[in-house]
CSV table of C-alpha atoms in Angstrom, one decimal:
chain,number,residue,atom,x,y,z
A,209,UNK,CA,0.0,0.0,0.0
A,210,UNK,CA,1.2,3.1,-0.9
A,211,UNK,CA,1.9,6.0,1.7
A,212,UNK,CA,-1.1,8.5,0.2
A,213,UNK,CA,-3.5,6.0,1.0
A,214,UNK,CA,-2.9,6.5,5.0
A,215,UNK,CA,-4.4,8.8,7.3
A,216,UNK,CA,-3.6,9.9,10.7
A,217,UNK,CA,-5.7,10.8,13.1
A,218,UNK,CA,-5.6,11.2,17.5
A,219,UNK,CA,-7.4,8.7,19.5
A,220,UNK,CA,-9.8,11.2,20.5
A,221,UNK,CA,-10.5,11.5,16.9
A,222,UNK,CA,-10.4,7.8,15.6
A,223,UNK,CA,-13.0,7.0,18.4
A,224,UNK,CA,-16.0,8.0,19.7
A,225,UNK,CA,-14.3,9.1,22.8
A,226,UNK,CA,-11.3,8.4,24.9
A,227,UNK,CA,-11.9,7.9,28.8
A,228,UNK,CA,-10.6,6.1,32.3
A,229,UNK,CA,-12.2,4.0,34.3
A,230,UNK,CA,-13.2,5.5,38.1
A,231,UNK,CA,-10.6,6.8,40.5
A,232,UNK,CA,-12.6,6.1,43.4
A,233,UNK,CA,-12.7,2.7,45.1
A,234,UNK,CA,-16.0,1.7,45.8
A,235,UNK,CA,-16.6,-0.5,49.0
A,236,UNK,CA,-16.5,-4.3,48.1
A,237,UNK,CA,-19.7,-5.8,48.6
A,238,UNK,CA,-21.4,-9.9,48.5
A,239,UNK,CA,-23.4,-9.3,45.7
A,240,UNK,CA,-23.4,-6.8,42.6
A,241,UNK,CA,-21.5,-6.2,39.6
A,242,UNK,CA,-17.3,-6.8,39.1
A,243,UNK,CA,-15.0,-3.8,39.1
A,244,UNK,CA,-11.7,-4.8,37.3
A,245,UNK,CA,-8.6,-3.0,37.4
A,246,UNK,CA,-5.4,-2.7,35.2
A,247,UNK,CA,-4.1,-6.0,36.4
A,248,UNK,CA,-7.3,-7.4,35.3
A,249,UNK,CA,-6.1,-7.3,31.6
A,250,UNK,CA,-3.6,-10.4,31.0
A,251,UNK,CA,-2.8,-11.9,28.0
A,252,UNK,CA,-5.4,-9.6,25.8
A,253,UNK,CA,-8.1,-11.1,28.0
A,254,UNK,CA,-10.1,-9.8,31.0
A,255,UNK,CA,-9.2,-12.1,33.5
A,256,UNK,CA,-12.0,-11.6,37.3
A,257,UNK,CA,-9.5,-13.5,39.6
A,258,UNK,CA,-8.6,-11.3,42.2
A,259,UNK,CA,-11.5,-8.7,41.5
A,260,UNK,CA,-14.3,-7.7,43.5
A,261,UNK,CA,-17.7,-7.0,43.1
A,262,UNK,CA,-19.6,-3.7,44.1
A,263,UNK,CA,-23.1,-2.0,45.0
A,264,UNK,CA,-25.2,-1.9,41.7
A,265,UNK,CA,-25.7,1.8,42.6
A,266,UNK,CA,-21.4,2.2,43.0
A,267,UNK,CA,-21.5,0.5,39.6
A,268,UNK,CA,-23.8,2.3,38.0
A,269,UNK,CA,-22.2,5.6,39.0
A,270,UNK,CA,-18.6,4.3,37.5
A,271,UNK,CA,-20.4,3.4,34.1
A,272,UNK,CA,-22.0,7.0,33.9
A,273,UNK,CA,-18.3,8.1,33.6
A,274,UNK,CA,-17.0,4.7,31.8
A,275,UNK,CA,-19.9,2.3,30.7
A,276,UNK,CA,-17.6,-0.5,28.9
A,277,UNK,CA,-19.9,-1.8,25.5
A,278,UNK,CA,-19.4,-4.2,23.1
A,279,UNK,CA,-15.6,-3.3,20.5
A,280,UNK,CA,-14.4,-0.8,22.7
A,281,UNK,CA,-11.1,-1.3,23.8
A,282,UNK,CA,-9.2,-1.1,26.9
A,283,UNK,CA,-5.7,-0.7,28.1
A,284,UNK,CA,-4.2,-0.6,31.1
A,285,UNK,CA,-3.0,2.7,32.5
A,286,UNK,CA,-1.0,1.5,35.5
A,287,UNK,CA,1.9,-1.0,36.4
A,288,UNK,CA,1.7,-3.2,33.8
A,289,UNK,CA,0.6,0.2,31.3
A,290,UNK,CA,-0.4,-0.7,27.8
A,291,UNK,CA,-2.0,-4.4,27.7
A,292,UNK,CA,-4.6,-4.1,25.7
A,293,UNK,CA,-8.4,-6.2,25.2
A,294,UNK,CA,-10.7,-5.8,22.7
A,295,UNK,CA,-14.5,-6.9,24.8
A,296,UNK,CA,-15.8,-8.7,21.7
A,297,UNK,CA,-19.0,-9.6,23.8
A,298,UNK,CA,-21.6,-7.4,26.1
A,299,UNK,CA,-19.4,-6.7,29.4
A,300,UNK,CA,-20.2,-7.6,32.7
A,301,UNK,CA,-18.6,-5.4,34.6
A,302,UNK,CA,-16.5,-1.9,35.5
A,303,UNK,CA,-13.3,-0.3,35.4
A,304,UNK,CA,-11.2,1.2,38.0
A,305,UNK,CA,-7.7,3.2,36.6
A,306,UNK,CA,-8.5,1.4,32.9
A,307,UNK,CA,-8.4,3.6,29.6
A,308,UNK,CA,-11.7,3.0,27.4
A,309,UNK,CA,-11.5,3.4,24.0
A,310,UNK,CA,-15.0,4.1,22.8
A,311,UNK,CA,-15.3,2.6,19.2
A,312,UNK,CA,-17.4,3.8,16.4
A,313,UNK,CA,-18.2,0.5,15.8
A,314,UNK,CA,-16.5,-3.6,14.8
A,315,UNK,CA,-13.8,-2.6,12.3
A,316,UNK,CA,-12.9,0.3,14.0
A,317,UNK,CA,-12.6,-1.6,17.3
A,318,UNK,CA,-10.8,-4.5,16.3
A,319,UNK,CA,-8.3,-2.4,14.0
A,320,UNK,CA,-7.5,0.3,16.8
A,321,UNK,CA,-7.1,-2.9,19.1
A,322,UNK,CA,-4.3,-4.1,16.6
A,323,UNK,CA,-2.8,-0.8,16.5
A,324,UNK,CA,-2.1,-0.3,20.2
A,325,UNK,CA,-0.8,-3.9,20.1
A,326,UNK,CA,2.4,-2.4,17.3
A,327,UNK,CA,5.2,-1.4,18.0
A,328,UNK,CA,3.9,2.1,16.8
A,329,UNK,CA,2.1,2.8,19.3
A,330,UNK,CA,3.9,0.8,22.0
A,331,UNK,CA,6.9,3.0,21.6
A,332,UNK,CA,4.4,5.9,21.8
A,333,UNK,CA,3.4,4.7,25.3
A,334,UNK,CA,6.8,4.0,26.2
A,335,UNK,CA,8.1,7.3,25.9
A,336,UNK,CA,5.1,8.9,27.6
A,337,UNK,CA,4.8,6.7,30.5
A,338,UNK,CA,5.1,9.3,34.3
A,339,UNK,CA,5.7,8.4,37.3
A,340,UNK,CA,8.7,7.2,39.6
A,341,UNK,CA,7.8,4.0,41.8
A,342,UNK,CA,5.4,3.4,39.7
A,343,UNK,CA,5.0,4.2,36.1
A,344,UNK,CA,1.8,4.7,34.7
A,345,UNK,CA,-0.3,6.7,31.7
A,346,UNK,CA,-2.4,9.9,31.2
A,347,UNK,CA,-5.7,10.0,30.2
A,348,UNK,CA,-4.6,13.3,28.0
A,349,UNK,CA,-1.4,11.0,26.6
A,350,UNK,CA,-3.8,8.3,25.6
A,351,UNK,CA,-6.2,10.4,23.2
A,352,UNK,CA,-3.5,11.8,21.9
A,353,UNK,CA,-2.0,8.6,20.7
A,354,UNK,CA,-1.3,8.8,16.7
A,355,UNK,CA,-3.6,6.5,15.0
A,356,UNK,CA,-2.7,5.5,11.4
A,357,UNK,CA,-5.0,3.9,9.1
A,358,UNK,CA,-5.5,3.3,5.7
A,359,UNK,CA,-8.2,5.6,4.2
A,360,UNK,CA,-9.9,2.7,2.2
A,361,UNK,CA,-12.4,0.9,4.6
A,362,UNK,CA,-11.8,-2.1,2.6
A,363,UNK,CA,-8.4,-2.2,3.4
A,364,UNK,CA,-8.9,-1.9,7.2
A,365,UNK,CA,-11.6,-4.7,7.1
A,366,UNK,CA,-8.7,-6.7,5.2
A,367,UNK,CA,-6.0,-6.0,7.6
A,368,UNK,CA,-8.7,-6.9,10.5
A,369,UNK,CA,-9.8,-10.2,8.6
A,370,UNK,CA,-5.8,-11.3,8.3
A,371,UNK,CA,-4.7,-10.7,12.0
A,372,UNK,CA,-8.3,-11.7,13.7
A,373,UNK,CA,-8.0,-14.8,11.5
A,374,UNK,CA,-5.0,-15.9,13.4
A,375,UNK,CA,-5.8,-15.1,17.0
A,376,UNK,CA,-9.2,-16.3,16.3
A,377,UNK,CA,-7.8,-19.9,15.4
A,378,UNK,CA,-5.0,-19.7,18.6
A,379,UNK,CA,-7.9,-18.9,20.6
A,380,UNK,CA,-9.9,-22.5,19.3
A,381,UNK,CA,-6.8,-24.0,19.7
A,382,UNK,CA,-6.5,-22.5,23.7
A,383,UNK,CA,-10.2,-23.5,24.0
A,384,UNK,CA,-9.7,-26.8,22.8
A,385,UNK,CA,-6.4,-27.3,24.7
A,386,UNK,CA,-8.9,-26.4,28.2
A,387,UNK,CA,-11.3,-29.2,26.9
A,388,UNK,CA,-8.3,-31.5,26.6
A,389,UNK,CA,-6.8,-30.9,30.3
A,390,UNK,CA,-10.0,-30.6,31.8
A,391,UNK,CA,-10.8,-34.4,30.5
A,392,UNK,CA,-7.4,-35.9,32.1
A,393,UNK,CA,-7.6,-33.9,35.0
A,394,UNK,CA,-11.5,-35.2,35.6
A,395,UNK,CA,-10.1,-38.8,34.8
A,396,UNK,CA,-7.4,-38.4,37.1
A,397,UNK,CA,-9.5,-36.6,39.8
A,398,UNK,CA,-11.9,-39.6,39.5
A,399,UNK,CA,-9.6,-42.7,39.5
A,400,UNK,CA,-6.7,-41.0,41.7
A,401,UNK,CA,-8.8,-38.8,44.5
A,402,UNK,CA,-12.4,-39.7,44.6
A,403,UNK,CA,-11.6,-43.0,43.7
A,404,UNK,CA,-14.9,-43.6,42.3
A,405,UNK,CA,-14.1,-47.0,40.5
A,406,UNK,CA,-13.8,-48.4,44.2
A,407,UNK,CA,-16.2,-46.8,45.7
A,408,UNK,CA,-18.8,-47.7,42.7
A,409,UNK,CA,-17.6,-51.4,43.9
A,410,UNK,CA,-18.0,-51.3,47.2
A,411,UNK,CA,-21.6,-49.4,46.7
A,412,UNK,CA,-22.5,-52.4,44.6
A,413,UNK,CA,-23.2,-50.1,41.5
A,414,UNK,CA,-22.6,-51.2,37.6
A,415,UNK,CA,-19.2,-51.2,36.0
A,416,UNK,CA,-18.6,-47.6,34.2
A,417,UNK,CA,-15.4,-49.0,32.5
A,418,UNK,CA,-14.4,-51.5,30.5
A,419,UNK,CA,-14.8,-54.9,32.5
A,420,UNK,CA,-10.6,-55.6,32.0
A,421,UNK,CA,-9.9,-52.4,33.3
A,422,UNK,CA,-12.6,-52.5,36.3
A,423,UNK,CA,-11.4,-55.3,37.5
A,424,UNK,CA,-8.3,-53.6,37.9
A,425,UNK,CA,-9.7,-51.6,41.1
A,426,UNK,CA,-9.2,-52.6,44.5
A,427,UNK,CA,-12.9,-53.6,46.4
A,428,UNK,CA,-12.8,-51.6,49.3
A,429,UNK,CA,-10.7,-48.5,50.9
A,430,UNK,CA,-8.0,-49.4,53.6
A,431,UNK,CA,-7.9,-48.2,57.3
A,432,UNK,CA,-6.6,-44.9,55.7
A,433,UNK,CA,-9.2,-44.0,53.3
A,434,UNK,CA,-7.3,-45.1,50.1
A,435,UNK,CA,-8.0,-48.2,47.6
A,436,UNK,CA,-6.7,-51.7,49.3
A,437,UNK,CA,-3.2,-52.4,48.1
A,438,UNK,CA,-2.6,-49.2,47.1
A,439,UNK,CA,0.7,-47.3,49.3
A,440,UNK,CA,1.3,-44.1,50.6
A,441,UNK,CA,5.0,-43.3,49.1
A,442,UNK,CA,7.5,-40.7,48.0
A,443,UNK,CA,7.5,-39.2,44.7
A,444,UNK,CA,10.6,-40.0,44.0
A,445,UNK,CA,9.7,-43.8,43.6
A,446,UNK,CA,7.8,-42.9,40.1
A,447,UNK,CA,10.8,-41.3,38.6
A,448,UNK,CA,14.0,-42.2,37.5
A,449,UNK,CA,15.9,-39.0,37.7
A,450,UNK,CA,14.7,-35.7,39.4
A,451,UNK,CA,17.6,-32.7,39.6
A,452,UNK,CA,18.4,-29.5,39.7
A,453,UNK,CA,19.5,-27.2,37.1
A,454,UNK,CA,21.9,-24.1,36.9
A,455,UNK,CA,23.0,-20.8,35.9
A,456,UNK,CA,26.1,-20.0,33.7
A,457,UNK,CA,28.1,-17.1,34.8
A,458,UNK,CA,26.4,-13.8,33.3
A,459,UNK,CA,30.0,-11.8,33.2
A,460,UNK,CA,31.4,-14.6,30.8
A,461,UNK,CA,29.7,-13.6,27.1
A,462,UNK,CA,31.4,-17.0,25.6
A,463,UNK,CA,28.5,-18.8,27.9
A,464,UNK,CA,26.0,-17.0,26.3
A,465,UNK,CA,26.5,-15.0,22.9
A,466,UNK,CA,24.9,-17.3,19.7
A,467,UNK,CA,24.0,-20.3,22.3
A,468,UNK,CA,21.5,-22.5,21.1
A,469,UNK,CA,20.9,-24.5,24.0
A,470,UNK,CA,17.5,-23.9,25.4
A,471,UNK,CA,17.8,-22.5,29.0
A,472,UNK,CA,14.8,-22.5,31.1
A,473,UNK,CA,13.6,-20.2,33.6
A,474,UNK,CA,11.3,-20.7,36.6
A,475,UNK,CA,8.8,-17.9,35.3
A,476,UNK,CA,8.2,-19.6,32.0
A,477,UNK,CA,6.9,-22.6,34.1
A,478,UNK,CA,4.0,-20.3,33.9
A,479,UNK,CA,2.8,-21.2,30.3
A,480,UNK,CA,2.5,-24.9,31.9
A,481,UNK,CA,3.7,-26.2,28.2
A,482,UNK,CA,6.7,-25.2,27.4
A,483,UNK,CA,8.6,-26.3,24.0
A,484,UNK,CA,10.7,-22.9,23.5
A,485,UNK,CA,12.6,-21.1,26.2
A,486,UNK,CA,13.4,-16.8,26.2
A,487,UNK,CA,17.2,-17.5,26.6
A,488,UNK,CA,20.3,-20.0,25.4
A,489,UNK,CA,23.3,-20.7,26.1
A,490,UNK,CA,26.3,-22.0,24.5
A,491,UNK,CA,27.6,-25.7,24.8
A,492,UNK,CA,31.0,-24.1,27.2
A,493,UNK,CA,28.2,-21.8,29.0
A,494,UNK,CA,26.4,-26.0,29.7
A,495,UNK,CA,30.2,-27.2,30.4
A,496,UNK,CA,31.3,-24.5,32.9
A,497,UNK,CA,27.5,-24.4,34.8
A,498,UNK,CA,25.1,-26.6,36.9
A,499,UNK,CA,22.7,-26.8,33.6
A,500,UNK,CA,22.1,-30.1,32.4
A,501,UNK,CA,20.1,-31.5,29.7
A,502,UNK,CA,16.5,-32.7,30.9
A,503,UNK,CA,14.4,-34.8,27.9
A,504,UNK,CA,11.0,-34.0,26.4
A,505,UNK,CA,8.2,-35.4,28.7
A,506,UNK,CA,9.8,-33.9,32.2
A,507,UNK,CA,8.1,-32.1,34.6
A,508,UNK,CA,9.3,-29.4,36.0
A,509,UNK,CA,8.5,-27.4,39.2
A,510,UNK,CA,9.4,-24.2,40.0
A,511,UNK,CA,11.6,-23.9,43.7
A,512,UNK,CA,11.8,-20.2,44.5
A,513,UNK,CA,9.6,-17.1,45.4
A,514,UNK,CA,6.3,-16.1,43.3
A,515,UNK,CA,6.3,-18.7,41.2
A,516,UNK,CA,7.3,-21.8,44.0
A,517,UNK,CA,5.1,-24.6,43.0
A,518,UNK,CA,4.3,-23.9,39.6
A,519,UNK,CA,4.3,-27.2,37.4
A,520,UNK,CA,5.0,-27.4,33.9
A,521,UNK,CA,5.3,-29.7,31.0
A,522,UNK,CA,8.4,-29.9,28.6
A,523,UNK,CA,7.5,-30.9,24.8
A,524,UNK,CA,11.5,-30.5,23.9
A,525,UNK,CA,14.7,-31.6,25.1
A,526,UNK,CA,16.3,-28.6,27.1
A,527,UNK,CA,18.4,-27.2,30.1
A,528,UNK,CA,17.0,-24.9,33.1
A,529,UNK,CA,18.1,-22.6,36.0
A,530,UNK,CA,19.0,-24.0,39.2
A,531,UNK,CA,15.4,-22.3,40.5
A,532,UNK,CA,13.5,-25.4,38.9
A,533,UNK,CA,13.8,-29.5,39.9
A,534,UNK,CA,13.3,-31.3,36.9
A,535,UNK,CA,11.9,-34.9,37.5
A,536,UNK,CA,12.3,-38.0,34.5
A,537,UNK,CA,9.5,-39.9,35.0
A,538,UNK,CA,8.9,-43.7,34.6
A,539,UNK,CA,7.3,-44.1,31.6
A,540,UNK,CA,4.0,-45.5,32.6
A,541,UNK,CA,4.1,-42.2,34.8
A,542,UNK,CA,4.3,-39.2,33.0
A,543,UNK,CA,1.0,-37.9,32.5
A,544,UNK,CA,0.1,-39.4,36.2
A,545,UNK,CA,3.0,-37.2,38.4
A,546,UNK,CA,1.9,-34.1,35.9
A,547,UNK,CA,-1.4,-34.2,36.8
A,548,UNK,CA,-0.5,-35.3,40.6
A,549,UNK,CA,1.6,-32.1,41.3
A,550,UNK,CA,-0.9,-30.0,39.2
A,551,UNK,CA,-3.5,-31.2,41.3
A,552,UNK,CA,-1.0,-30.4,44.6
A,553,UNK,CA,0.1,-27.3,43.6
A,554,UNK,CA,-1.9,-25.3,46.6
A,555,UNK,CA,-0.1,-28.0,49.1
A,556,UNK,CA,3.2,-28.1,47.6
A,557,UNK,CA,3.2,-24.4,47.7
A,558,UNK,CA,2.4,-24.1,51.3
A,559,UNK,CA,5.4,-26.3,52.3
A,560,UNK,CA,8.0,-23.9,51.2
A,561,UNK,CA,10.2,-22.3,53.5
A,562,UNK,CA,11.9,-19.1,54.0
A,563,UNK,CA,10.9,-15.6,55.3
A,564,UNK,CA,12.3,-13.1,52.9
A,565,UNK,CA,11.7,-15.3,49.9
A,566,UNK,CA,9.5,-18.6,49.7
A,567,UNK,CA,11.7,-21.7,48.2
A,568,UNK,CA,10.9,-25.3,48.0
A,569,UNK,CA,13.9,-27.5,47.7
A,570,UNK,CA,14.8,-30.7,45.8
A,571,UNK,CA,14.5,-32.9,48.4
A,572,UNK,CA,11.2,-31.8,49.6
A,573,UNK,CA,10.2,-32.7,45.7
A,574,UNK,CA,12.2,-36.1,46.2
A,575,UNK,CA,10.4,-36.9,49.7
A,576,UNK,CA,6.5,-35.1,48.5
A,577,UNK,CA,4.0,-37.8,49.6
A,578,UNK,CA,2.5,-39.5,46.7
A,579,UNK,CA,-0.4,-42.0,46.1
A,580,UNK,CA,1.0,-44.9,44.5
A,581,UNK,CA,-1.6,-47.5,42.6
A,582,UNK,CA,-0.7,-50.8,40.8
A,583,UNK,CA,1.9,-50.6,37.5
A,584,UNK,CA,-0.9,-51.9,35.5
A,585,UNK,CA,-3.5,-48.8,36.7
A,586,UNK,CA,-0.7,-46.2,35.8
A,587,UNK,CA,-0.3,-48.0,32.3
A,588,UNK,CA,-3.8,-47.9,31.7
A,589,UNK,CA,-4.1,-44.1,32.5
A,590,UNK,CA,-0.7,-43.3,30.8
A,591,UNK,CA,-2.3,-45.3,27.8
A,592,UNK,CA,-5.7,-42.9,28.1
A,593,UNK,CA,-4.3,-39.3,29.1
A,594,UNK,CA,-1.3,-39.4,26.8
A,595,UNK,CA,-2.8,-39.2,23.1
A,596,UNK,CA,-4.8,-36.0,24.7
A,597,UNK,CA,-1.5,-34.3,26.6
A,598,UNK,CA,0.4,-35.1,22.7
A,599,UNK,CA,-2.5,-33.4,21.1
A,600,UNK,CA,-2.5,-30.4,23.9
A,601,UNK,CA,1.4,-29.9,23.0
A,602,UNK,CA,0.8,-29.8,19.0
A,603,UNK,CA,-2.1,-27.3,19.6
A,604,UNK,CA,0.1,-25.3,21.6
A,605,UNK,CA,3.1,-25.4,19.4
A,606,UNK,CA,1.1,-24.4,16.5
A,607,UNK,CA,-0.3,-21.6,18.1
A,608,UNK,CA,3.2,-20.5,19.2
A,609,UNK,CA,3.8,-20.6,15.6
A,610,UNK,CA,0.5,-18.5,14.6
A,611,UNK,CA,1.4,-15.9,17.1
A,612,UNK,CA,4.8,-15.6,15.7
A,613,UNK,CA,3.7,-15.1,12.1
A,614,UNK,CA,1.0,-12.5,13.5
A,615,UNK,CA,3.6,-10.6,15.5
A,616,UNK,CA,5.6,-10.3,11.8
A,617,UNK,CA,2.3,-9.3,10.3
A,618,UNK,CA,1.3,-6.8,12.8
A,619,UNK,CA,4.0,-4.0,12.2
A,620,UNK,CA,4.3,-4.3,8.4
A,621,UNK,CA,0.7,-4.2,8.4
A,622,UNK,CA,0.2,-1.5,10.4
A,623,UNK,CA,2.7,0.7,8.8
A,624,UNK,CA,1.8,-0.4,4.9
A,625,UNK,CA,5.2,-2.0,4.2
A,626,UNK,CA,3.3,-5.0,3.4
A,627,UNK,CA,0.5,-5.9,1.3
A,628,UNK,CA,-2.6,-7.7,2.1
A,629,UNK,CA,-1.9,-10.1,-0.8
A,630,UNK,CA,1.4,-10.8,0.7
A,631,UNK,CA,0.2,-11.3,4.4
A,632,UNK,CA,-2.7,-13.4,3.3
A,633,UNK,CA,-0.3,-15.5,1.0
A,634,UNK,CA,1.6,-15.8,4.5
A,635,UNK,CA,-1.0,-17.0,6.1
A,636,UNK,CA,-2.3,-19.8,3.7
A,637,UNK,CA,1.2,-21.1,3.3
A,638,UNK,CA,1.8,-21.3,7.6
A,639,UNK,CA,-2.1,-22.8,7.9
């Protein structure tokens, strides 16, 4: 596209109206409407953990100011400033401290959404950010944020269709992936903590699974309240390795420059799935460390601070930080001690120690108490939960790879370097 067929115009301009959410902070209250806040907006998605809900006369006040409809967009003005959320669907709640970006209607929305998410605009944001402990956004600097936009509607609904194509098909694949999990961890939940198969027995009721694997299932629940047969063990006795990793020194450049070593870090046990890593290191940066190689299929569990007890899921071969135990697990086992520390995360969390900073250690991972059934239960559930965890790791990987060919699309898009042709070309070739 060709530079006269772009147009600039200010926020305040491009949209019905630019404002913020309420400054006040309405009392909290049992019943009533969510008020959501900038750290509400993760991920390009309103997320209500850790909101609150108010008075439906508090709320209605706030929406006087900052009623949030249907393609506005929001960003966050505080902290975290500039993560942005299109609300594709009729809210359900306020804003406290949140700019609103009133839209004239879909396109608009969903291309001014796109916009703040460029570099363009981040770098606007970036250099207009105020404050000293912590940074934060006006509500002037916001409608005065430099829109561009080609003048051709047709072109914007193009650009729209391209990038909303994209996320639209890494969100079914985030959907699908929560469909996935949510049927092995209800499996798991059933066989390995209700224990429903037993109880079913000892209630007298009919068989729900196959008669070769019912039969599998102990009869009745021991003096402790488990299956009969079943032991009470360490987690170390499903594994065949579990270690720590390390950290190369950051003062020697040899250990790092051009590595292509994936290194791990205990805050991208976050994503849960992880088959790339943020840094590398080089082979004499693995030599001279604490880092070791840990294979495709371990879990890992984060050990210090914020993130102690976070458990993820590698799909590659890779080294980590000395902030994550890494356990190998038996291969009837895999899926079974994933879903076990998943489901113990809360209680694995609350054991660690330390006042200034919360840490777990390696031998408290070694020594965690674990339910143990029969080798021939674990195959069987190993057999059943693994197809689903392989097709959870291909979804996510091809989303990975969808997000990094909209990333490239967004700024050459957005500025007119490339052409709609081109990016849709892109897109057929990557899907």
């Amino acid at each position: 596209m060709r530079a006269s067929h772009w147009s600039e115009k200010r926020a305040e301009d491009f949209c019905l109206s630019v404002r913020d959410g309420t400054h006040d902070s309405p009392k909290p209250t049992a019943y009533g409407k969510k008020l959501i806040t900038s750290k509400n907006i993760i991920g390009s998605h309103i997320s209500l953990e850790n909101s609150y809900r108010i008075s439906i006369e508090d709320a209605e006040k706030v929406d006087k100011r900052s009623l949030v409809e249907q393609w506005d967009v929001l960003i966050s003005m505080i902290g975290t400033v500039g993560e942005v959320c299109l609300i594709k669907e009729k809210p359900d709640f306020s804003i406290k401290n949140i700019g609103l970006f009133k839209s004239k209607g879909k396109e608009e929305g969903v291309y001014l959404y796109y916009y703040l998410k460029s570099q363009l605009a981040k770098n606007y944001i970036e250099n207009r950010l105020a404050g000293s402990t912590q940074k934060y956004i006006s509500l002037t600097e916001l409608r005065n944020i430099p829109i561009k936009y080609p003048k051709n509607r047709e072109e914007m609904c193009a650009i729209n269709y391209v990038l909303s194509y994209l996320d639209d098909k890494i969100d079914l694949n985030r959907r699908t992936n929560e469909t996935l999990e949510a049927m092995a961890r209800a499996l798991f939940r059933d066989w390995f903590v209700d224990f429903g198969p037993t109880r079913a027995k000892m209630a007298g009721e009919a068989p729900y699974l196959a008669p070769e694997l019912w039969e599998l299932f102990p009869d009745r629940l021991d003096d402790e309240g488990n299956p009969e047969g079943w032991k009470i063990g360490e987690l170390q006795e499903l594994t065949v390795n579990i270690c720590n990793g390390g950290t190369p020194k950051r003062t020697e450049s040899s250990y790092w420059e051009n590595g292509d070593i994936p290194w791990l870090t205990s805050g991208e046990i976050r994503k849960q799935y992880i088959s790339e890593t943020e840094n590398h290191i080089t082979n004499e940066g693995l030599e001279n460390s604490s880092a070791k190689w840990i294979p495709a299929g371990s879990i890992v569990i984060a050990l210090y601070g914020a993130t102690a007890g976070e458990v993820g899921l590698t799909a590659a071969k890779m080294t980590t930080n000395q902030a994550i135990s890494s356990l190998m697990p038996k291969s009837i086992c895999k899926a079974y001690i994933f879903l076990h520390m998943l489901h113990s995360k809360i209680n694995l969390a609350n054991k660690a120690t330390g006042s200034a900073q919360q840490n777990l250690s390696k031998n408290l991972i070694e020594t965690f108490e674990t339910l143990i059934p029969s080798d021939k239960i674990l195959y069987e559930f190993e057999n059943k939960t693994s197809l689903l965890f392989d097709r959870i790791i291909k979804n996510f990987d091809e989303s990975h790879t969808l997000a990094q060919l909209r990333d490239l699309l967004l700024p050459k898009l957005m500025s007119g370097e490339i052409s709609i042709r081109d990016a849709e070309k892109m897109v057929e070739d990557a899907t």
